[in-house]
Coordinates of C-alpha atoms in Angstrom, one line a residue:
X1 CA -0.3 0.3 0.1
X2 CA 1.7 3.0 -1.5
X3 CA -0.3 5.8 0.7
X4 CA 1.0 3.6 4.1
X5 CA 4.3 3.6 3.1
X6 CA 4.5 7.3 2.4
X7 CA 2.8 7.9 5.9
X8 CA 5.5 6.2 7.5
X9 CA 8.0 7.9 5.9
X10 CA 6.2 11.1 6.5
X11 CA 5.8 10.6 10.2
X12 CA 9.5 9.5 10.9
X13 CA 10.6 12.7 9.1
X14 CA 8.6 15.2 11.5
X15 CA 9.5 12.9 14.5
X16 CA 13.3 13.3 13.4
X17 CA 12.3 17.2 12.9
X18 CA 11.2 17.8 16.2
X19 CA 13.5 15.8 17.9
X20 CA 16.6 17.7 16.5
X21 CA 14.7 20.9 17.2
X22 CA 13.9 20.4 20.6
X23 CA 16.9 18.0 22.0
X24 CA 16.0 18.3 25.9
X25 CA 12.3 18.1 25.6
X26 CA 11.2 14.8 27.2
X27 CA 9.8 12.3 24.8
X28 CA 7.7 8.8 24.9
X29 CA 7.6 6.3 22.5
X30 CA 4.8 4.1 22.7
X31 CA 5.1 0.8 20.1
X32 CA 1.9 0.7 17.7
X33 CA 1.8 -2.6 15.9
X34 CA 0.8 -2.7 12.1
X35 CA -2.2 -4.6 13.3
X36 CA -3.8 -1.7 14.8
X37 CA -7.3 -1.0 12.8
X38 CA -7.0 2.3 13.0
X39 CA -3.7 3.0 11.4
X40 CA -5.6 0.9 8.5
X41 CA -7.8 3.5 7.8
X42 CA -7.2 6.3 5.2
X43 CA -10.1 8.3 6.2
X44 CA -7.8 9.6 9.2
X45 CA -5.0 10.7 7.4
X46 CA -6.0 14.4 7.8
X47 CA -4.5 14.1 11.3
X48 CA -0.8 14.6 9.6
X49 CA -2.3 18.3 9.9
X50 CA -2.4 18.1 13.7
X51 CA 0.2 18.7 16.0
X52 CA 0.6 15.5 18.5
X53 CA -0.4 16.0 22.1
X54 CA 0.0 12.7 23.5
X55 CA -0.5 9.0 22.7
X56 CA -1.0 6.8 25.9
X57 CA -2.1 3.2 26.1
X58 CA -4.9 2.6 27.9
X59 CA -5.4 -0.1 30.6
X60 CA -6.2 -3.9 29.0
X61 CA -9.4 -4.0 27.6
X62 CA -10.3 -7.7 27.0
X63 CA -12.6 -6.7 24.0
X64 CA -9.9 -4.7 22.1
X65 CA -6.1 -5.9 22.7
X66 CA -4.8 -2.6 20.8
X67 CA -6.9 0.0 22.8
X68 CA -5.0 3.1 22.5
X69 CA -6.1 6.8 23.6
X70 CA -5.3 9.8 20.9
X71 CA -5.1 13.2 21.1
X72 CA -4.3 16.0 18.5
X73 CA -4.7 19.6 18.2
X74 CA -5.5 21.8 15.0
X75 CA -3.5 24.4 16.0
X76 CA -4.6 28.1 16.1
X77 CA -4.2 30.2 12.5
X78 CA -1.4 32.7 12.1
X79 CA -1.9 36.6 11.4
X80 CA -0.9 35.7 8.0
X81 CA -3.3 33.0 7.7
X82 CA -7.1 32.7 6.9
X83 CA -9.1 32.9 10.3
X84 CA -10.8 29.9 11.2
X85 CA -14.7 29.4 11.6
X86 CA -15.9 25.9 13.5
X87 CA -19.0 25.3 12.9
X88 CA -20.7 22.6 15.4
X89 CA -23.3 20.8 13.5
X90 CA -24.7 19.9 10.6
X91 CA -28.6 20.6 10.3
X92 CA -30.5 23.6 8.3
X93 CA -28.4 26.5 10.3
X94 CA -25.0 25.0 10.4
X95 CA -25.3 24.1 6.4
X96 CA -26.8 27.2 5.1
X97 CA -24.0 29.2 7.0
X98 CA -21.3 27.4 5.8
X99 CA -23.0 27.5 2.0
X100 CA -22.7 31.2 2.6
X101 CA -19.4 31.9 3.9
X102 CA -16.9 33.4 1.8
X103 CA -14.1 30.9 1.6
X104 CA -11.5 33.1 0.3
X105 CA -12.0 35.3 3.7
X106 CA -12.5 32.1 6.0
X107 CA -11.1 28.4 6.7
X108 CA -14.1 26.7 7.3
X109 CA -14.0 23.2 10.1
X110 CA -17.4 21.4 10.6
X111 CA -17.7 19.2 13.7
X112 CA -20.6 16.6 13.3
X113 CA -21.7 13.4 14.4
X114 CA -23.1 13.0 10.5
X115 CA -21.7 14.0 7.3
X116 CA -24.7 15.3 5.7
X117 CA -27.8 17.1 5.9
X118 CA -31.4 15.9 6.4
X119 CA -33.9 17.6 4.6
X120 CA -36.8 17.0 7.3
X121 CA -40.1 18.2 5.5
X122 CA -39.8 15.1 3.4
X123 CA -38.2 12.2 5.7
X124 CA -42.2 11.0 6.5
X125 CA -42.2 9.9 3.0
X126 CA -39.0 7.7 3.2
X127 CA -40.6 5.6 5.9
X128 CA -43.2 4.1 3.9
X129 CA -41.3 3.9 0.3
X130 CA -42.9 7.3 -1.2
X131 CA -39.0 8.5 -1.3
X132 CA -35.5 6.8 -1.4
X133 CA -33.7 7.6 1.5
X134 CA -30.9 9.6 -0.4
X135 CA -33.3 11.5 -1.8
X136 CA -33.6 13.8 1.6
X137 CA -30.1 13.5 2.3
X138 CA -27.6 16.0 1.1
X139 CA -23.9 15.5 1.6
X140 CA -21.9 18.3 3.5
X141 CA -19.4 18.2 0.8
X142 CA -21.7 19.3 -1.9
X143 CA -22.9 22.1 0.3
X144 CA -19.8 23.5 1.4
X145 CA -16.9 22.5 -1.5
X146 CA -14.5 23.8 0.3
X147 CA -14.5 21.4 3.2
X148 CA -13.1 18.6 0.4
X149 CA -11.0 21.2 -1.5
X150 CA -9.4 23.8 0.7
X151 CA -5.7 22.8 2.4
X152 CA -7.4 24.3 5.6
X153 CA -11.0 23.3 5.7
X154 CA -12.0 20.0 7.2
X155 CA -14.9 18.2 8.0
X156 CA -14.5 15.6 10.9
X157 CA -17.0 13.2 11.7
X158 CA -17.2 13.7 15.4
X159 CA -18.8 15.2 18.3
X160 CA -18.2 18.1 20.4
X161 CA -17.5 17.2 24.0
X162 CA -16.7 20.6 25.7
X163 CA -15.6 24.3 24.6
X164 CA -12.8 26.4 26.3
X165 CA -13.9 29.8 25.3
X166 CA -11.3 31.4 27.3
X167 CA -8.4 30.0 25.0
X168 CA -10.7 29.8 21.8
X169 CA -10.7 25.8 22.0
X170 CA -13.3 23.1 21.3
X171 CA -12.5 19.5 22.7
X172 CA -14.0 16.9 20.5
X173 CA -14.2 13.0 19.8
X174 CA -14.6 11.1 16.8
X175 CA -17.7 8.9 16.0
X176 CA -17.5 5.2 16.3
X177 CA -19.9 2.4 15.1
X178 CA -21.1 0.1 18.3
X179 CA -18.6 -1.3 21.0
X180 CA -16.4 -4.0 18.6
X181 CA -15.2 -1.0 16.6
X182 CA -11.9 1.2 17.6
X183 CA -11.9 3.9 20.0
X184 CA -12.8 7.1 19.6
X185 CA -9.9 9.8 18.9
X186 CA -9.8 12.6 21.1
X187 CA -8.8 16.2 19.5
X188 CA -9.1 19.5 20.0
X189 CA -9.5 22.6 17.9
X190 CA -8.6 26.2 17.9
X191 CA -11.0 28.5 16.5
X192 CA -10.9 31.9 15.6
X193 CA -15.2 32.3 15.0
X194 CA -17.2 29.6 16.7
X195 CA -20.6 29.1 15.5
X196 CA -22.5 26.6 17.6
X197 CA -25.3 24.7 15.5
X198 CA -26.1 21.5 17.6
X199 CA -29.4 21.6 16.8
X200 CA -32.1 19.7 19.3
X201 CA -33.1 16.4 20.7
X202 CA -36.8 14.7 20.6
X203 CA -38.3 15.6 23.8
X204 CA -39.9 12.8 26.0
X205 CA -40.8 14.8 28.8
X206 CA -39.6 12.6 31.3
X207 CA -41.7 9.6 30.8
X208 CA -40.5 6.2 31.2
X209 CA -39.7 3.9 28.7
X210 CA -39.8 6.1 25.5
X211 CA -36.1 6.2 24.6
X212 CA -36.1 2.5 25.2
X213 CA -39.2 1.2 22.9
X214 CA -40.2 4.4 21.0
X215 CA -38.9 5.5 17.4
X216 CA -38.2 9.3 16.7
X217 CA -38.2 10.9 13.5
X218 CA -35.7 13.2 13.4
X219 CA -32.7 11.6 11.5
X220 CA -32.7 9.1 8.1
X221 CA -31.8 6.0 10.5
X222 CA -35.1 6.9 12.4
X223 CA -36.9 6.6 9.3
X224 CA -35.1 3.7 8.1
X225 CA -35.9 1.9 11.7
X226 CA -39.6 2.8 11.0
X227 CA -39.6 1.2 7.8
X228 CA -38.0 -1.8 8.7
X229 CA -40.3 -2.3 12.2
X230 CA -43.3 -1.5 9.6
X231 CA -42.4 -4.4 6.8
X232 CA -41.5 -6.9 9.8
X233 CA -44.8 -6.5 11.5
X234 CA -46.8 -6.8 8.2
X235 CA -44.9 -10.0 7.4
X236 CA -45.3 -11.5 11.1
X237 CA -48.7 -10.9 11.2
X238 CA -49.3 -13.3 8.2
X239 CA -47.2 -16.1 9.7
X240 CA -49.5 -18.9 10.8
X241 CA -50.6 -19.8 14.3
X242 CA -50.4 -15.8 15.1
X243 CA -53.5 -15.3 17.4
X244 CA -56.1 -12.5 16.5
X245 CA -55.1 -10.5 19.1
X246 CA -51.6 -10.4 18.5
X247 CA -52.0 -9.9 15.0
X248 CA -54.2 -6.7 15.8
X249 CA -51.5 -5.5 18.4
X250 CA -48.4 -5.9 15.4
X251 CA -50.6 -4.0 12.9
X252 CA -51.5 -1.0 15.2
X253 CA -49.3 1.7 14.4
X254 CA -49.6 4.6 17.1
X255 CA -47.9 8.1 16.6
X256 CA -47.6 10.4 20.0
X257 CA -47.5 13.7 18.7
X258 CA -50.1 15.8 16.4
X259 CA -47.8 18.5 15.1
X260 CA -46.8 18.7 11.5
X261 CA -44.4 16.0 11.9
X262 CA -46.9 13.2 13.6
X263 CA -49.8 14.4 11.3
X264 CA -47.6 13.9 7.6
X265 CA -46.4 10.5 9.1
X266 CA -49.7 9.4 9.9
X267 CA -51.1 11.0 6.5
X268 CA -48.4 9.0 4.6
X269 CA -48.8 5.8 6.6
X270 CA -52.7 6.1 5.7
X271 CA -51.6 6.4 2.2
X272 CA -49.7 3.5 2.2
X273 CA -52.3 1.1 3.8
X274 CA -55.1 2.1 1.0
X275 CA -52.8 1.9 -1.9
X276 CA -50.2 -0.7 -0.9
X277 CA -50.9 -2.7 1.9
X278 CA -54.6 -3.5 0.8
X279 CA -53.1 -4.8 -2.7
X280 CA -50.0 -6.6 -1.7
X281 CA -51.1 -7.9 2.3
X282 CA -54.7 -8.9 1.5
X283 CA -54.7 -11.6 4.4
X284 CA -54.1 -8.6 7.2
X285 CA -55.6 -5.7 5.2
X286 CA -58.5 -5.2 7.6
X287 CA -55.9 -5.7 10.7
X288 CA -53.7 -2.8 10.1
X289 CA -54.6 0.6 12.1
X290 CA -53.1 4.2 12.6
X291 CA -54.0 5.9 16.0
X292 CA -52.8 9.3 16.3
X293 CA -52.5 10.6 20.2
X294 CA -52.3 14.5 21.1
X295 CA -53.0 16.1 24.1
X296 CA -54.7 19.2 22.9
X297 CA -55.3 19.9 19.3
X298 CA -53.8 18.6 16.1
X299 CA -51.3 21.3 14.4
X300 CA -51.9 23.8 16.7
X301 CA -50.1 26.7 14.7
X302 CA -52.5 26.6 12.0
X303 CA -55.7 28.4 11.1
X304 CA -59.0 26.8 12.9
X305 CA -60.5 26.3 9.7
X306 CA -57.3 24.3 8.6
X307 CA -57.3 22.0 11.7
X308 CA -61.0 21.0 11.1
X309 CA -60.3 20.2 7.5
X310 CA -57.0 18.2 8.5
X311 CA -59.1 16.0 11.3
X312 CA -61.8 15.3 9.2
X313 CA -59.4 14.0 6.8
X314 CA -57.5 12.1 8.6
X315 CA -60.2 10.4 10.1
X316 CA -61.9 9.4 6.3
X317 CA -58.3 8.2 5.5
X318 CA -59.2 5.8 8.7
X319 CA -56.5 7.5 11.4
X320 CA -58.0 7.5 14.5
X321 CA -57.6 10.5 16.7
X322 CA -57.2 10.0 20.4
X323 CA -56.6 13.0 23.0
X324 CA -54.6 12.0 26.2
X325 CA -51.4 12.5 27.8
X326 CA -48.7 9.7 27.5
X327 CA -48.1 8.4 31.2
X328 CA -45.9 5.2 30.5
X329 CA -44.5 3.3 27.8
X330 CA -43.8 -0.5 28.1
X331 CA -42.5 -3.1 25.5
X332 CA -45.9 -3.4 23.7
X333 CA -48.2 -0.7 25.3
X334 CA -48.5 2.7 26.2
X335 CA -50.6 3.7 29.2
X336 CA -52.8 7.0 29.5
X337 CA -53.3 9.5 32.3
X338 CA -56.6 8.1 32.6
X339 CA -55.5 4.5 32.9
X340 CA -56.6 3.5 29.0
X341 CA -53.9 0.8 27.7
X342 CA -53.0 1.0 23.8
X343 CA -51.2 -1.9 22.4
X344 CA -49.0 -1.4 19.6
X345 CA -46.7 -3.0 17.1
X346 CA -45.0 0.1 16.1
X347 CA -44.5 3.8 18.2
X348 CA -43.4 6.7 16.3
X349 CA -42.4 9.5 19.3
X350 CA -42.8 13.0 17.7
X351 CA -43.8 15.6 20.6
X352 CA -41.6 18.4 20.1
X353 CA -37.8 18.9 20.4
X354 CA -35.3 19.9 23.7
X355 CA -31.5 21.1 24.1
X356 CA -29.1 18.4 23.6
X357 CA -27.3 17.8 26.7
X358 CA -24.2 19.0 25.5
X359 CA -25.8 22.4 25.5
X360 CA -26.5 21.7 29.3
X361 CA -23.2 21.5 30.1
X362 CA -21.8 24.4 28.7
X363 CA -20.3 27.3 30.7
X364 CA -22.4 29.8 29.2
X365 CA -25.8 32.0 30.0
X366 CA -28.7 30.1 28.9
X367 CA -32.2 31.4 28.3
X368 CA -35.6 30.3 30.1
X369 CA -36.2 26.9 28.1
X370 CA -32.2 26.0 28.6
X371 CA -31.3 27.0 25.2
X372 CA -27.8 29.1 24.6
X373 CA -28.7 33.0 25.1
X374 CA -27.9 35.3 22.4
X375 CA -28.2 38.8 21.5
X376 CA -29.9 40.5 18.7
X377 CA -26.5 39.7 16.3
X378 CA -26.7 35.7 17.2
X379 CA -23.8 36.3 19.1
X380 CA -23.1 34.4 22.4
X381 CA -22.5 38.1 24.6
X382 CA -20.6 36.9 27.8
X383 CA -17.8 35.4 25.6
X384 CA -15.7 36.4 22.6
X385 CA -16.2 35.2 19.2
X386 CA -18.6 32.8 19.9
X387 CA -22.2 32.6 18.1
X388 CA -25.3 30.4 18.1
X389 CA -27.9 29.6 16.0
X390 CA -30.9 27.2 15.1
X391 CA -32.6 25.0 17.5
X392 CA -29.8 25.4 20.2
X393 CA -30.2 28.9 20.9
X394 CA -32.5 32.0 22.0
X395 CA -32.8 35.5 23.0
X396 CA -31.8 36.4 26.4
X397 CA -34.8 38.2 28.3
X398 CA -32.0 41.4 28.1
X399 CA -33.0 41.6 24.3
X400 CA -36.6 41.9 24.8
X401 CA -37.8 39.1 22.2
X402 CA -39.3 35.8 22.2
X403 CA -37.4 32.8 21.7
X404 CA -38.3 31.7 18.2
X405 CA -40.0 28.0 17.2
X406 CA -37.5 25.1 16.5
X407 CA -38.4 25.4 13.1
X408 CA -36.2 24.6 9.8
X409 CA -36.8 28.0 8.1
X410 CA -35.9 30.2 11.2
X411 CA -32.7 27.9 11.5
X412 CA -31.8 28.5 7.6
X413 CA -32.6 32.4 8.1
X414 CA -30.4 32.7 10.8
X415 CA -27.6 30.8 9.1
X416 CA -28.2 33.0 5.8
X417 CA -27.8 36.4 8.1
X418 CA -25.0 35.5 9.7
X419 CA -22.8 34.5 7.2
X420 CA -23.3 37.5 5.9
X421 CA -22.1 39.0 9.1
X422 CA -19.2 36.9 9.2
X423 CA -18.0 37.8 6.2
X424 CA -18.4 41.3 6.6
X425 CA -16.6 40.7 9.8
X426 CA -13.5 39.2 8.0
X427 CA -13.3 41.7 5.4
X428 CA -13.2 44.4 7.8
X429 CA -10.2 42.9 9.5
X430 CA -12.0 41.2 12.3
X431 CA -11.9 37.9 11.5
X432 CA -9.1 36.4 13.7
X433 CA -9.8 35.9 17.5
X434 CA -10.5 39.0 19.4
X435 CA -10.4 41.2 16.6
X436 CA -13.8 42.0 16.2
X437 CA -14.1 44.0 19.5
X438 CA -14.5 47.7 17.8
X439 CA -16.1 46.9 14.6
X440 CA -20.0 47.4 14.0
X441 CA -22.4 44.5 13.5
X442 CA -24.7 46.5 11.4
X443 CA -28.5 45.5 11.2
X444 CA -29.7 42.9 14.0
X445 CA -31.2 39.8 13.0
X446 CA -34.8 40.0 12.3
X447 CA -37.4 37.0 11.5
X448 CA -40.0 36.9 9.1
X449 CA -42.4 33.8 9.6
X450 CA -43.6 32.9 6.0
X451 CA -45.9 30.5 6.7
X452 CA -46.6 26.9 7.2
X453 CA -47.3 23.8 5.3
X454 CA -48.0 20.3 6.1
X455 CA -49.2 17.3 4.0
X456 CA -52.2 15.2 5.4
X457 CA -52.3 12.1 2.7
X458 CA -54.9 11.3 -0.2
X459 CA -53.1 14.0 -2.1
X460 CA -54.1 17.0 0.2
X461 CA -52.2 19.2 1.9
X462 CA -52.9 22.7 4.0
X463 CA -51.3 25.9 3.2
X464 CA -51.2 28.4 5.8
X465 CA -49.4 31.6 4.6
X466 CA -50.1 34.0 7.7
X467 CA -47.6 35.3 9.7
X468 CA -49.0 34.4 13.1
X469 CA -52.5 32.9 13.8
X470 CA -54.0 36.2 14.5
X471 CA -52.7 37.7 11.1
X472 CA -54.2 38.0 8.0
X473 CA -53.3 35.9 5.0
X474 CA -54.0 33.3 2.5
X475 CA -54.9 29.8 3.8
X476 CA -55.8 26.9 1.3
X477 CA -56.6 23.1 1.9
X478 CA -56.9 20.5 -0.7
X479 CA -55.3 19.2 -3.6
X480 CA -54.2 22.9 -4.9
X481 CA -52.4 23.0 -1.2
X482 CA -51.2 19.8 -2.2
X483 CA -49.7 21.1 -5.4
X484 CA -47.7 24.1 -3.8
X485 CA -46.6 21.8 -1.2
X486 CA -44.9 19.7 -3.5
X487 CA -43.5 22.4 -5.4
X488 CA -42.6 24.3 -2.5
X489 CA -40.4 21.9 -0.9
X490 CA -38.8 20.5 -4.1
X491 CA -37.4 23.9 -4.9
X492 CA -36.3 24.1 -1.3
X493 CA -34.3 20.7 -1.8
X494 CA -31.0 22.0 -1.7
X495 CA -29.3 20.3 -4.8
X496 CA -30.5 19.9 -8.4
X497 CA -28.9 16.1 -8.2
X498 CA -31.7 15.8 -5.1
X499 CA -34.4 17.5 -6.8
X500 CA -34.2 15.1 -9.6
X501 CA -34.2 12.2 -7.4
X502 CA -37.1 13.4 -5.5
X503 CA -39.4 14.1 -8.6
X504 CA -38.5 10.5 -10.2
X505 CA -39.0 9.1 -6.8
X506 CA -42.8 11.2 -7.1
X507 CA -43.2 9.7 -10.4
X508 CA -42.2 6.0 -9.7
X509 CA -44.7 6.1 -6.6
X510 CA -47.7 7.4 -8.7
X511 CA -47.3 5.1 -11.8
X512 CA -45.8 1.6 -9.9
X513 CA -46.8 2.3 -6.1
X514 CA -44.6 2.2 -3.4
X515 CA -41.6 -0.2 -3.1
X516 CA -42.3 -2.6 0.1
X517 CA -38.7 -4.6 -0.1
X518 CA -37.5 -4.9 3.5
X519 CA -33.6 -4.0 2.8

């Protein structure tokens, strides 16, 4: 392997140079065998740009004979070099920011546990085969090509574990799959500007059993898990010897949460049942059911007329609407606050979001709901050169502004604004650390709501273009709204490649039906 020999020669040369330049510096030598799987991964050759801090042998681990802890540092930029913007997260906010940053002014480093952005409005369609999974995932390298091409820009598949705002440094740990893989590589990155766009996590409200038994719908792997579980239950229910009660449980799909995600998934699922299950699973078609549980009104952000229309359409599609509060979640049933027990074969949880655990651990001011507190320019006012956007941030009370909802359009708008702000700061000479103190930031961020849309199945959707529930504006429901919904979202898909995929998937589904392969 030529690249491995070259890497070994390069490492030896660097080691000799270091030892000759600092002969009095104590060194520690650790023997690393060629059988260590970490050094067989070419994806980690980027670490040659790091300065090595330490290589320490961990205590023996019976499951991994070569358990080694590594650490490295992506050093601070020098005055003659481009300043570095470190972006934590690859969601709507972080990706829109990276797309808009001027790469002639900044080097960009992105740290995220996923190397793609998920187009969440279409994620529910992938669960039942209306769309393929790759149609809603956009690689980070396509959104910002500099991460793959520029020598000072990187993407690191890792999680941020801590932020040292005093020394302008973030600590990270690489992502690994399961317990039998290599140990994570721990490293640090120095930044000139830091943007925290870590998003949020599903809210469980402290209800026992949700994390163990429910499936969320926020990532591609969530949709994959839902699809596999749904198709597995369909096939198991057709096996000879399965009792009536067990068959009804297996084919009972329960959705908790009546927001846009829960309603759209219920609508897609009802479409799948009526158009595909009844044709291809004729023996069990009369057993499959969908129940949507919501504590209050479904689609609470929409107009009352649209909510009533959605309720009627969902019921016509066979979706059972239940108003109640989930008290406990067990392996095969959920318990409501009034004591009602609801057996299920598939449980999808979509009740809102909460800040990620890393947000709670940061020693910076928070707003009332636990998000990172920012001012009108989306910066964290208590520290230098730190900004926060997306679901993980909210306005401090001192700004007199209300915290914006955790919506994709909010995050996208914040990312676009902050990219323009950082570009202006960089061109005025404030890109490096602690250089923006005297620079005027200009107009603060202002959010204008463009409206809400949701599909409810059977080629029908809701479109509410008012800025608020009390405001005036256009609100539609029916097939025309469905056409507007599809037209709007296919134009919002980031790349022409994925727009083509989505369009072809829609046409294929319309002509041939959904694919029911369990892959």
